[in-house]
Short mmCIF file of C-alpha atoms and ligand atoms in Angstrom, two decimals:
data_model
loop_
_atom_site.label_atom_id
_atom_site.label_comp_id
_atom_site.label_asym_id
_atom_site.label_seq_id
_atom_site.Cartn_x
_atom_site.Cartn_y
_atom_site.Cartn_z
CA MET A 1314 134.33 79.25 89.96
CA PHE A 1315 131.50 81.66 90.83
CA ASP A 1316 129.61 80.10 93.75
CA VAL A 1317 126.27 81.91 93.73
CA GLN A 1318 124.78 79.67 96.42
CA LYS A 1319 127.58 80.58 98.81
CA ILE A 1320 127.11 84.27 97.99
CA ARG A 1321 123.36 84.07 98.61
CA LYS A 1322 124.04 82.96 102.20
CA ASP A 1323 125.47 86.45 102.83
CA PHE A 1324 122.07 88.03 102.08
CA PRO A 1325 119.51 87.09 104.77
CA ILE A 1326 116.65 88.87 102.96
CA LEU A 1327 116.89 86.47 100.02
CA ASN A 1328 115.48 83.76 102.31
CA ARG A 1329 112.18 85.49 102.92
CA GLU A 1330 108.89 84.72 101.32
CA VAL A 1331 106.52 87.13 99.62
CA ASN A 1332 102.87 86.16 99.29
CA GLY A 1333 103.78 82.63 100.33
CA LYS A 1334 106.38 82.27 97.57
CA PRO A 1335 110.18 82.47 97.80
CA LEU A 1336 111.27 86.02 97.06
CA VAL A 1337 112.74 86.50 93.59
CA TYR A 1338 114.27 89.96 93.79
CA LEU A 1339 114.83 91.51 90.36
CA ASP A 1340 114.70 95.20 91.24
CA ASN A 1341 118.42 95.65 91.76
CA ALA A 1342 118.65 98.71 89.52
CA ALA A 1343 116.46 100.51 92.08
CA THR A 1344 118.36 99.24 95.10
CA SER A 1345 120.48 96.22 95.87
CA HIS A 1346 120.41 94.13 99.03
CA THR A 1347 122.84 94.30 101.89
CA PRO A 1348 125.17 91.45 102.82
CA LYS A 1349 125.79 90.44 106.46
CA GLN A 1350 129.32 91.81 106.24
CA VAL A 1351 127.93 95.32 105.67
CA MET A 1352 125.26 94.91 108.36
CA ASP A 1353 128.03 93.81 110.74
CA ALA A 1354 129.92 97.04 110.02
CA ILE A 1355 126.78 99.03 110.86
CA VAL A 1356 126.18 97.15 114.12
CA ASP A 1357 129.87 97.45 115.03
CA TYR A 1358 129.72 101.21 114.55
CA TYR A 1359 126.71 101.73 116.82
CA SER A 1360 127.87 99.10 119.32
CA ASN A 1361 131.44 100.25 119.73
CA TYR A 1362 132.44 103.69 118.50
CA ASN A 1363 129.44 105.85 117.63
CA ALA A 1364 130.62 109.47 117.96
CA ASN A 1365 130.78 112.67 115.98
CA ILE A 1366 133.89 112.96 113.83
CA HIS A 1367 136.67 115.47 113.22
CA ARG A 1368 135.98 117.52 116.33
CA GLY A 1369 136.49 115.42 119.42
CA VAL A 1370 139.68 114.78 121.27
CA HIS A 1371 138.10 111.77 122.95
CA THR A 1372 138.83 108.21 121.90
CA LEU A 1373 135.47 107.33 120.40
CA SER A 1374 135.52 110.42 118.20
CA GLN A 1375 139.02 109.61 117.03
CA GLU A 1376 138.10 106.02 116.24
CA ALA A 1377 135.01 107.10 114.30
CA THR A 1378 137.06 109.70 112.40
CA ASP A 1379 139.75 107.14 111.54
CA LYS A 1380 137.23 104.62 110.23
CA TYR A 1381 135.31 107.25 108.26
CA GLU A 1382 138.49 108.54 106.65
CA ALA A 1383 139.63 104.95 106.02
CA ALA A 1384 136.36 104.45 104.10
CA ARG A 1385 137.16 107.54 102.04
CA HIS A 1386 140.52 105.97 101.17
CA LYS A 1387 138.82 102.72 100.17
CA ILE A 1388 136.56 104.66 97.83
CA GLN A 1389 139.55 106.59 96.49
CA ASN A 1390 141.42 103.35 95.78
CA HIS A 1391 138.42 101.65 94.28
CA PHE A 1392 137.82 104.41 91.74
CA ASN A 1393 141.53 105.21 91.46
CA ALA A 1394 141.24 108.90 92.34
CA ALA A 1395 144.61 110.64 92.54
CA LYS A 1396 143.81 112.26 95.89
CA SER A 1397 141.55 111.28 98.79
CA HIS A 1398 140.19 114.84 99.05
CA GLU A 1399 138.78 114.44 95.54
CA ILE A 1400 136.24 112.06 97.12
CA ILE A 1401 133.32 113.99 98.64
CA PHE A 1402 130.86 112.07 100.76
CA THR A 1403 127.27 112.90 99.76
CA SER A 1404 123.86 111.37 100.41
CA GLY A 1405 123.97 109.77 96.94
CA THR A 1406 123.99 110.49 93.24
CA THR A 1407 121.13 113.00 93.37
CA HIS A 1408 122.94 115.05 96.01
CA SER A 1409 126.24 114.77 94.09
CA ILE A 1410 124.73 116.09 90.87
CA ASN A 1411 122.93 118.93 92.63
CA LEU A 1412 126.18 119.92 94.31
CA VAL A 1413 127.93 120.27 90.95
CA ALA A 1414 124.97 121.92 89.20
CA ASN A 1415 124.69 124.46 91.99
CA GLY A 1416 128.40 125.20 91.80
CA PHE A 1417 128.26 125.92 88.10
CA SER A 1418 125.76 128.74 88.72
CA THR A 1419 128.73 131.02 89.29
CA LEU A 1420 130.73 129.74 86.32
CA LEU A 1421 128.23 129.97 83.46
CA GLU A 1422 127.09 132.83 81.30
CA LYS A 1423 123.96 133.39 79.28
CA GLY A 1424 124.15 131.44 76.01
CA ASP A 1425 126.61 128.83 77.29
CA GLU A 1426 125.55 125.33 76.29
CA LEU A 1427 125.02 122.19 78.34
CA LEU A 1428 124.64 118.77 76.68
CA VAL A 1429 122.53 116.06 78.26
CA SER A 1430 122.06 112.57 76.87
CA ALA A 1431 118.60 111.39 75.83
CA MET A 1432 118.71 108.47 78.25
CA GLU A 1433 119.22 110.17 81.60
CA HIS A 1434 117.64 109.53 84.95
CA HIS A 1435 115.62 112.54 86.13
CA SER A 1436 118.30 113.30 88.69
CA ASN A 1437 120.72 113.98 85.83
CA ILE A 1438 118.21 116.22 84.01
CA VAL A 1439 116.31 118.34 86.49
CA PRO A 1440 119.26 119.92 88.40
CA TRP A 1441 120.68 121.04 85.03
CA GLN A 1442 117.36 122.50 83.92
CA MET A 1443 117.30 124.45 87.15
CA LEU A 1444 120.87 125.60 86.46
CA ALA A 1445 119.93 126.64 82.92
CA GLU A 1446 117.02 128.64 84.30
CA ARG A 1447 119.24 130.43 86.79
CA THR A 1448 122.02 131.25 84.34
CA GLY A 1449 120.41 131.54 80.91
CA ALA A 1450 122.49 128.61 79.67
CA ILE A 1451 120.94 126.40 76.98
CA LEU A 1452 120.31 122.69 77.47
CA LYS A 1453 120.71 120.54 74.35
CA VAL A 1454 119.98 116.83 74.03
CA ILE A 1455 122.28 114.17 72.57
CA PRO A 1456 119.84 111.91 70.70
CA MET A 1457 119.69 108.14 70.86
CA SER A 1458 118.78 105.40 68.41
CA ILE A 1459 115.88 102.98 68.63
CA LYS A 1460 118.30 100.40 70.06
CA GLY A 1461 119.04 102.72 72.95
CA GLU A 1462 122.52 103.78 71.86
CA LEU A 1463 123.67 107.39 71.82
CA GLU A 1464 124.10 108.91 68.36
CA MET A 1465 127.75 109.78 68.55
CA ASP A 1466 127.86 111.64 65.22
CA ALA A 1467 125.08 113.92 66.41
CA TYR A 1468 126.95 114.39 69.68
CA VAL A 1469 130.06 115.57 67.87
CA ARG A 1470 127.96 118.00 65.82
CA LEU A 1471 126.44 119.45 69.00
CA LEU A 1472 129.82 120.16 70.55
CA SER A 1473 131.27 123.63 70.09
CA ASP A 1474 133.29 126.20 71.97
CA LYS A 1475 130.01 127.24 73.58
CA THR A 1476 129.69 123.82 75.25
CA LYS A 1477 130.64 124.14 78.90
CA LEU A 1478 129.41 120.86 80.36
CA VAL A 1479 128.37 117.42 79.17
CA PHE A 1480 126.53 114.97 81.42
CA CYS A 1481 125.63 111.41 80.73
CA ASN A 1482 125.18 108.18 82.62
CA HIS A 1483 127.78 105.45 82.43
CA ILE A 1484 124.99 102.86 82.31
CA SER A 1485 121.30 103.60 81.72
CA ASN A 1486 119.09 102.39 84.57
CA ALA A 1487 116.10 102.07 82.23
CA LEU A 1488 117.75 100.34 79.25
CA GLY A 1489 120.99 98.83 80.53
CA THR A 1490 123.04 100.52 77.79
CA ILE A 1491 126.72 100.92 78.63
CA ASN A 1492 127.63 104.27 77.13
CA PRO A 1493 130.98 104.93 75.39
CA ILE A 1494 132.04 107.38 78.07
CA ASP A 1495 135.75 107.34 77.12
CA GLU A 1496 134.85 108.80 73.76
CA ILE A 1497 132.26 111.17 75.22
CA ILE A 1498 134.84 112.55 77.65
CA GLN A 1499 137.62 112.88 75.04
CA LYS A 1500 135.40 114.70 72.57
CA ALA A 1501 134.08 117.09 75.23
CA HIS A 1502 137.57 117.89 76.43
CA ALA A 1503 138.63 118.64 72.87
CA VAL A 1504 136.28 121.67 72.94
CA GLY A 1505 137.14 122.57 76.53
CA ALA A 1506 133.93 121.27 78.14
CA ALA A 1507 133.83 119.49 81.49
CA VAL A 1508 132.08 116.11 81.86
CA LEU A 1509 129.99 114.67 84.67
CA ILE A 1510 129.32 110.94 84.46
CA ASP A 1511 126.45 109.56 86.52
CA GLY A 1512 127.90 106.25 87.67
CA ALA A 1513 124.96 105.20 89.88
CA GLN A 1514 124.02 102.28 87.66
CA ALA A 1515 127.55 101.40 86.59
CA ALA A 1516 129.23 101.17 89.97
CA PRO A 1517 127.50 97.86 90.88
CA HIS A 1518 128.78 96.26 87.66
CA ILE A 1519 131.95 98.01 86.51
CA LYS A 1520 134.97 99.34 88.34
CA ALA A 1521 135.53 102.79 86.83
CA ASP A 1522 139.02 104.29 86.84
CA VAL A 1523 138.49 108.03 87.06
CA GLN A 1524 142.09 108.89 86.17
CA LYS A 1525 142.17 106.65 83.14
CA LEU A 1526 138.80 108.02 82.02
CA ASP A 1527 140.07 111.54 82.72
CA VAL A 1528 136.52 112.34 83.86
CA ASP A 1529 135.87 115.61 85.69
CA PHE A 1530 133.05 114.39 87.94
CA TYR A 1531 131.75 110.89 88.70
CA THR A 1532 128.82 110.10 91.00
CA VAL A 1533 127.81 106.95 92.90
CA SER A 1534 125.06 105.85 95.34
CA ALA A 1535 126.12 103.20 97.87
CA HIS A 1536 122.68 101.60 98.06
CA LYS A 1537 122.93 100.27 94.50
CA MET A 1538 126.15 98.45 95.33
CA CYS A 1539 125.38 96.51 98.51
CA GLY A 1540 125.69 99.53 100.81
CA PRO A 1541 123.06 101.45 102.79
CA THR A 1542 120.76 104.21 101.52
CA GLY A 1543 121.51 107.86 102.20
CA VAL A 1544 125.20 107.78 101.35
CA GLY A 1545 127.23 108.07 98.18
CA MET A 1546 130.09 109.96 96.67
CA LEU A 1547 131.06 112.68 94.30
CA TYR A 1548 134.43 112.33 92.67
CA GLY A 1549 135.69 115.64 91.34
CA LYS A 1550 139.06 116.60 89.92
CA GLU A 1551 140.82 118.76 92.46
CA GLU A 1552 141.03 121.74 90.10
CA TRP A 1553 137.26 121.66 89.55
CA LEU A 1554 136.40 121.20 93.20
CA ASN A 1555 138.57 124.20 94.01
CA LYS A 1556 136.75 126.28 91.39
CA LEU A 1557 133.25 125.40 92.61
CA PRO A 1558 131.80 127.34 95.56
CA PRO A 1559 130.50 125.41 98.60
CA TYR A 1560 127.02 123.93 98.25
CA GLN A 1561 125.74 124.15 101.81
CA GLY A 1562 126.95 126.28 104.67
CA GLY A 1563 127.31 125.04 108.23
CA GLY A 1564 129.64 123.30 110.61
CA GLU A 1565 132.56 121.21 109.36
CA MET A 1566 132.91 123.16 106.07
CA ILE A 1567 134.50 126.29 107.52
CA ALA A 1568 138.03 127.44 108.36
CA GLU A 1569 137.04 130.50 110.36
CA VAL A 1570 133.69 132.17 111.08
CA THR A 1571 133.01 135.70 112.24
CA PHE A 1572 129.85 137.71 111.64
CA GLU A 1573 131.74 139.75 109.07
CA LYS A 1574 133.23 136.95 107.03
CA THR A 1575 133.66 133.20 106.85
CA THR A 1576 136.51 131.37 105.19
CA TYR A 1577 135.97 127.85 103.97
CA ALA A 1578 137.71 124.66 104.89
CA ASP A 1579 139.96 122.84 102.45
CA LEU A 1580 138.75 119.91 100.37
CA PRO A 1581 136.96 117.66 100.99
CA HIS A 1582 135.40 119.41 104.01
CA LYS A 1583 134.37 122.47 102.01
CA PHE A 1584 131.59 120.32 100.53
CA GLU A 1585 130.73 118.34 103.66
CA ALA A 1586 128.68 120.70 105.82
CA GLY A 1587 127.16 119.34 109.01
CA THR A 1588 127.40 115.94 110.63
CA PRO A 1589 127.59 113.43 107.80
CA ASN A 1590 126.20 109.91 107.56
CA ILE A 1591 129.20 108.55 109.45
CA CYS A 1592 127.97 105.00 109.82
CA GLY A 1593 126.78 105.02 106.20
CA GLY A 1594 130.19 106.11 104.93
CA ILE A 1595 131.88 103.34 106.88
CA ALA A 1596 129.32 100.82 105.61
CA PHE A 1597 129.91 102.05 102.04
CA GLY A 1598 133.56 101.14 102.52
CA ALA A 1599 132.54 97.70 103.81
CA ALA A 1600 130.31 97.22 100.74
CA LEU A 1601 133.24 97.98 98.44
CA ASP A 1602 135.38 95.48 100.34
CA TYR A 1603 132.64 92.88 99.97
CA MET A 1604 132.25 93.37 96.23
CA ASN A 1605 135.99 93.50 95.63
CA ASP A 1606 136.41 90.21 97.51
CA ILE A 1607 134.07 88.62 94.97
CA GLY A 1608 135.82 90.55 92.19
CA PHE A 1609 134.33 92.82 89.55
CA GLU A 1610 135.50 90.67 86.67
CA ALA A 1611 133.77 87.63 88.11
CA ILE A 1612 130.65 89.70 88.79
CA ALA A 1613 130.56 91.08 85.23
CA ALA A 1614 131.05 87.65 83.65
CA TYR A 1615 128.34 86.04 85.76
CA GLU A 1616 125.84 88.88 85.24
CA HIS A 1617 126.48 88.74 81.51
CA GLU A 1618 125.56 85.06 81.54
CA LEU A 1619 122.33 85.90 83.40
CA LEU A 1620 121.55 88.68 80.92
CA GLU A 1621 122.03 86.45 77.88
CA TYR A 1622 120.01 83.65 79.41
CA ALA A 1623 117.14 85.90 80.51
CA THR A 1624 117.06 87.77 77.19
CA GLN A 1625 116.83 84.56 75.23
CA LYS A 1626 114.16 83.04 77.50
CA LEU A 1627 112.02 86.19 77.63
CA LEU A 1628 112.10 86.63 73.86
CA GLU A 1629 110.51 83.19 73.53
CA ILE A 1630 107.33 84.71 75.00
CA LYS A 1631 104.89 85.72 72.29
CA GLY A 1632 104.32 89.48 71.96
CA LEU A 1633 107.20 90.37 74.28
CA LYS A 1634 109.37 93.27 73.21
CA ILE A 1635 112.62 94.36 74.83
CA TYR A 1636 113.49 98.07 74.96
CA GLY A 1637 117.22 98.69 74.98
CA THR A 1638 119.05 96.33 72.67
CA ALA A 1639 122.42 98.05 72.65
CA LYS A 1640 125.40 95.93 71.72
CA ASN A 1641 127.09 96.89 74.94
CA LYS A 1642 124.68 96.42 77.83
CA THR A 1643 124.45 95.23 81.38
CA SER A 1644 121.98 93.04 83.28
CA VAL A 1645 118.91 95.28 82.97
CA ILE A 1646 115.98 94.15 80.82
CA SER A 1647 113.11 96.52 80.11
CA PHE A 1648 110.18 94.95 78.31
CA ASN A 1649 106.49 95.06 77.50
CA ILE A 1650 103.96 92.59 76.26
CA GLU A 1651 101.83 93.77 73.42
CA GLY A 1652 98.44 94.98 74.58
CA VAL A 1653 99.18 94.68 78.30
CA HIS A 1654 99.93 97.48 80.76
CA PRO A 1655 103.30 97.02 82.52
CA TYR A 1656 101.76 97.81 85.91
CA ASP A 1657 99.38 94.86 85.60
CA ILE A 1658 102.23 92.48 84.86
CA GLY A 1659 104.17 93.81 87.85
CA THR A 1660 101.18 93.32 90.13
CA ILE A 1661 100.71 89.70 89.12
CA LEU A 1662 104.44 89.01 89.41
CA ASP A 1663 104.37 90.38 92.97
CA LYS A 1664 101.65 87.88 93.84
CA LEU A 1665 104.13 85.24 92.71
CA GLY A 1666 106.89 86.64 94.93
CA ILE A 1667 108.75 88.27 92.04
CA ALA A 1668 109.92 91.85 92.55
CA VAL A 1669 110.31 93.83 89.33
CA ARG A 1670 109.90 97.53 88.70
CA THR A 1671 107.20 98.94 86.45
CA GLY A 1672 106.76 102.47 85.17
CA HIS A 1673 109.06 105.09 83.70
CA HIS A 1674 112.08 104.30 85.93
CA CYS A 1675 112.69 108.02 86.57
CA ALA A 1676 113.43 108.41 82.87
CA GLN A 1677 110.24 109.77 81.29
CA PRO A 1678 112.00 111.13 78.18
CA ILE A 1679 113.01 107.57 77.27
CA MET A 1680 109.40 106.39 77.55
CA ASP A 1681 108.29 109.35 75.42
CA PHE A 1682 110.92 108.40 72.85
CA TYR A 1683 109.45 104.89 72.55
CA LYS A 1684 105.90 106.28 72.89
CA ILE A 1685 105.05 103.95 75.76
CA PRO A 1686 103.75 104.67 79.28
CA GLY A 1687 106.48 102.58 80.85
CA THR A 1688 108.04 99.15 80.92
CA VAL A 1689 108.47 96.16 83.17
CA ARG A 1690 112.09 96.13 84.26
CA ALA A 1691 113.94 93.10 85.56
CA SER A 1692 117.43 93.99 86.77
CA PHE A 1693 119.84 91.30 87.90
CA CYS A 1694 122.51 91.30 90.55
CA PHE A 1695 125.32 88.79 91.05
CA TYR A 1696 123.24 86.97 93.69
CA ASN A 1697 120.45 86.13 91.24
CA THR A 1698 120.29 82.70 89.62
CA LYS A 1699 119.21 81.11 86.35
CA ASN A 1700 116.52 79.35 88.33
CA GLU A 1701 115.13 82.76 89.29
CA VAL A 1702 115.16 83.74 85.62
CA ASP A 1703 113.05 80.66 84.93
CA VAL A 1704 110.61 81.67 87.69
CA LEU A 1705 110.36 85.14 86.14
CA VAL A 1706 109.73 83.76 82.65
CA GLU A 1707 107.01 81.41 83.92
CA GLY A 1708 105.49 84.32 85.88
CA VAL A 1709 105.43 86.59 82.84
CA LYS A 1710 103.83 83.84 80.74
CA LYS A 1711 101.16 83.37 83.41
CA ALA A 1712 100.53 87.12 83.67
CA ALA A 1713 100.30 87.46 79.89
CA ALA A 1714 97.80 84.60 79.66
CA MET A 1715 95.65 86.16 82.40
CA LEU A 1716 95.73 89.68 80.99
CA LYS A 1717 95.29 89.12 77.29
C1 PLP B 2772 119.47 105.37 90.90
C2 PLP B 2772 120.00 106.28 89.90
C3 PLP B 2772 120.12 107.65 90.18
C4 PLP B 2772 119.64 108.28 91.45
O1 PLP B 2772 120.31 107.78 92.57
P1 PLP B 2772 119.83 108.17 94.04
O2 PLP B 2772 120.51 107.14 94.89
O3 PLP B 2772 118.34 108.05 94.06
O4 PLP B 2772 120.32 109.54 94.29
C5 PLP B 2772 120.65 108.45 89.20
N1 PLP B 2772 121.06 107.94 88.02
C6 PLP B 2772 120.98 106.64 87.73
C7 PLP B 2772 121.48 106.14 86.41
C8 PLP B 2772 120.44 105.76 88.66
O5 PLP B 2772 120.34 104.47 88.37
#
């Protein structure tokens, strides 16, 4: 039995009021809230063993190093990576993607092709455009249907022996579509291309198994899955991480430095220059523990119930249109009301204590595809309730009546 009321007690922020109304937080696709258990890990770190890692002989440094590396192992186990050094700590998905895109500068030639899906977040578009500019590689787009599903036949036609890399999100933050990444990865590998999957939006909902997927790179941001901001991970297959050059130079990533020549440290340190977000990494591990204690199957089942309920209730509102109606989708609902600007709806909802996102959701090409300026996006987490869905629906009805 999924006890949402018990779970809500772990999230102090859910008790606050906004504009005199109980907070209804439906912006989880932008960032999720932090349970007490994760905050406790943060306080414990700064209260008891704050120290720089990997360098000190003293006790605090050793304790901090042990806990940080233990967090790396938790992440490894969670995503089922074969080796712990295939998990690189980063500041989040954006950093992870830039690290890989930068590395491929040395591996691409003019005329090589890169395939990007039509429903990417800007952080899975722009670093590749920059790479294409640097190398003369060509960026091609895998189209999507009006439902917000990738056109897999077109994808297969785009693949050739020129294709070097394919990148796609596991779940779209703007539409909620769960992409068929197994198939995307298999087909890319058949022509010898590597695949990076942006897992930022999937990790809060689905436990990905990187070995089973046979994915080359997978990226996650902790703050979307009950962890703090400023920390995340890049999973990379060992063979790829060995091929890529370091991203940043500095302390921690070296084996030996002289003014003539520097040799680099082994994985994962080669990609972890400077003092990392030690506390953040440890808290990321605590967030994974927290979510695994609830269980990803239970989370997925409950969120699916919320999605179905909210979809049905919202569609009862006259003039409301949902963007992203893929068969396989998660608890993200993007919508508009005919004749009303999404920003105005968002502003009225905020007055009612309801937090939604409005705008292009860092995915302008999707908005261009639908020929709209943006949408209102309600994204649900496992701590949301059907009662909150009702409050949202009433709020949207009120906003629509005021604005029409
Ligand atoms: C949030 C998000 C990102 C960017 O994550 P950051 O934490 O801002 O680096 C990238 N892709 C998707 C699908 C996202 O939802």
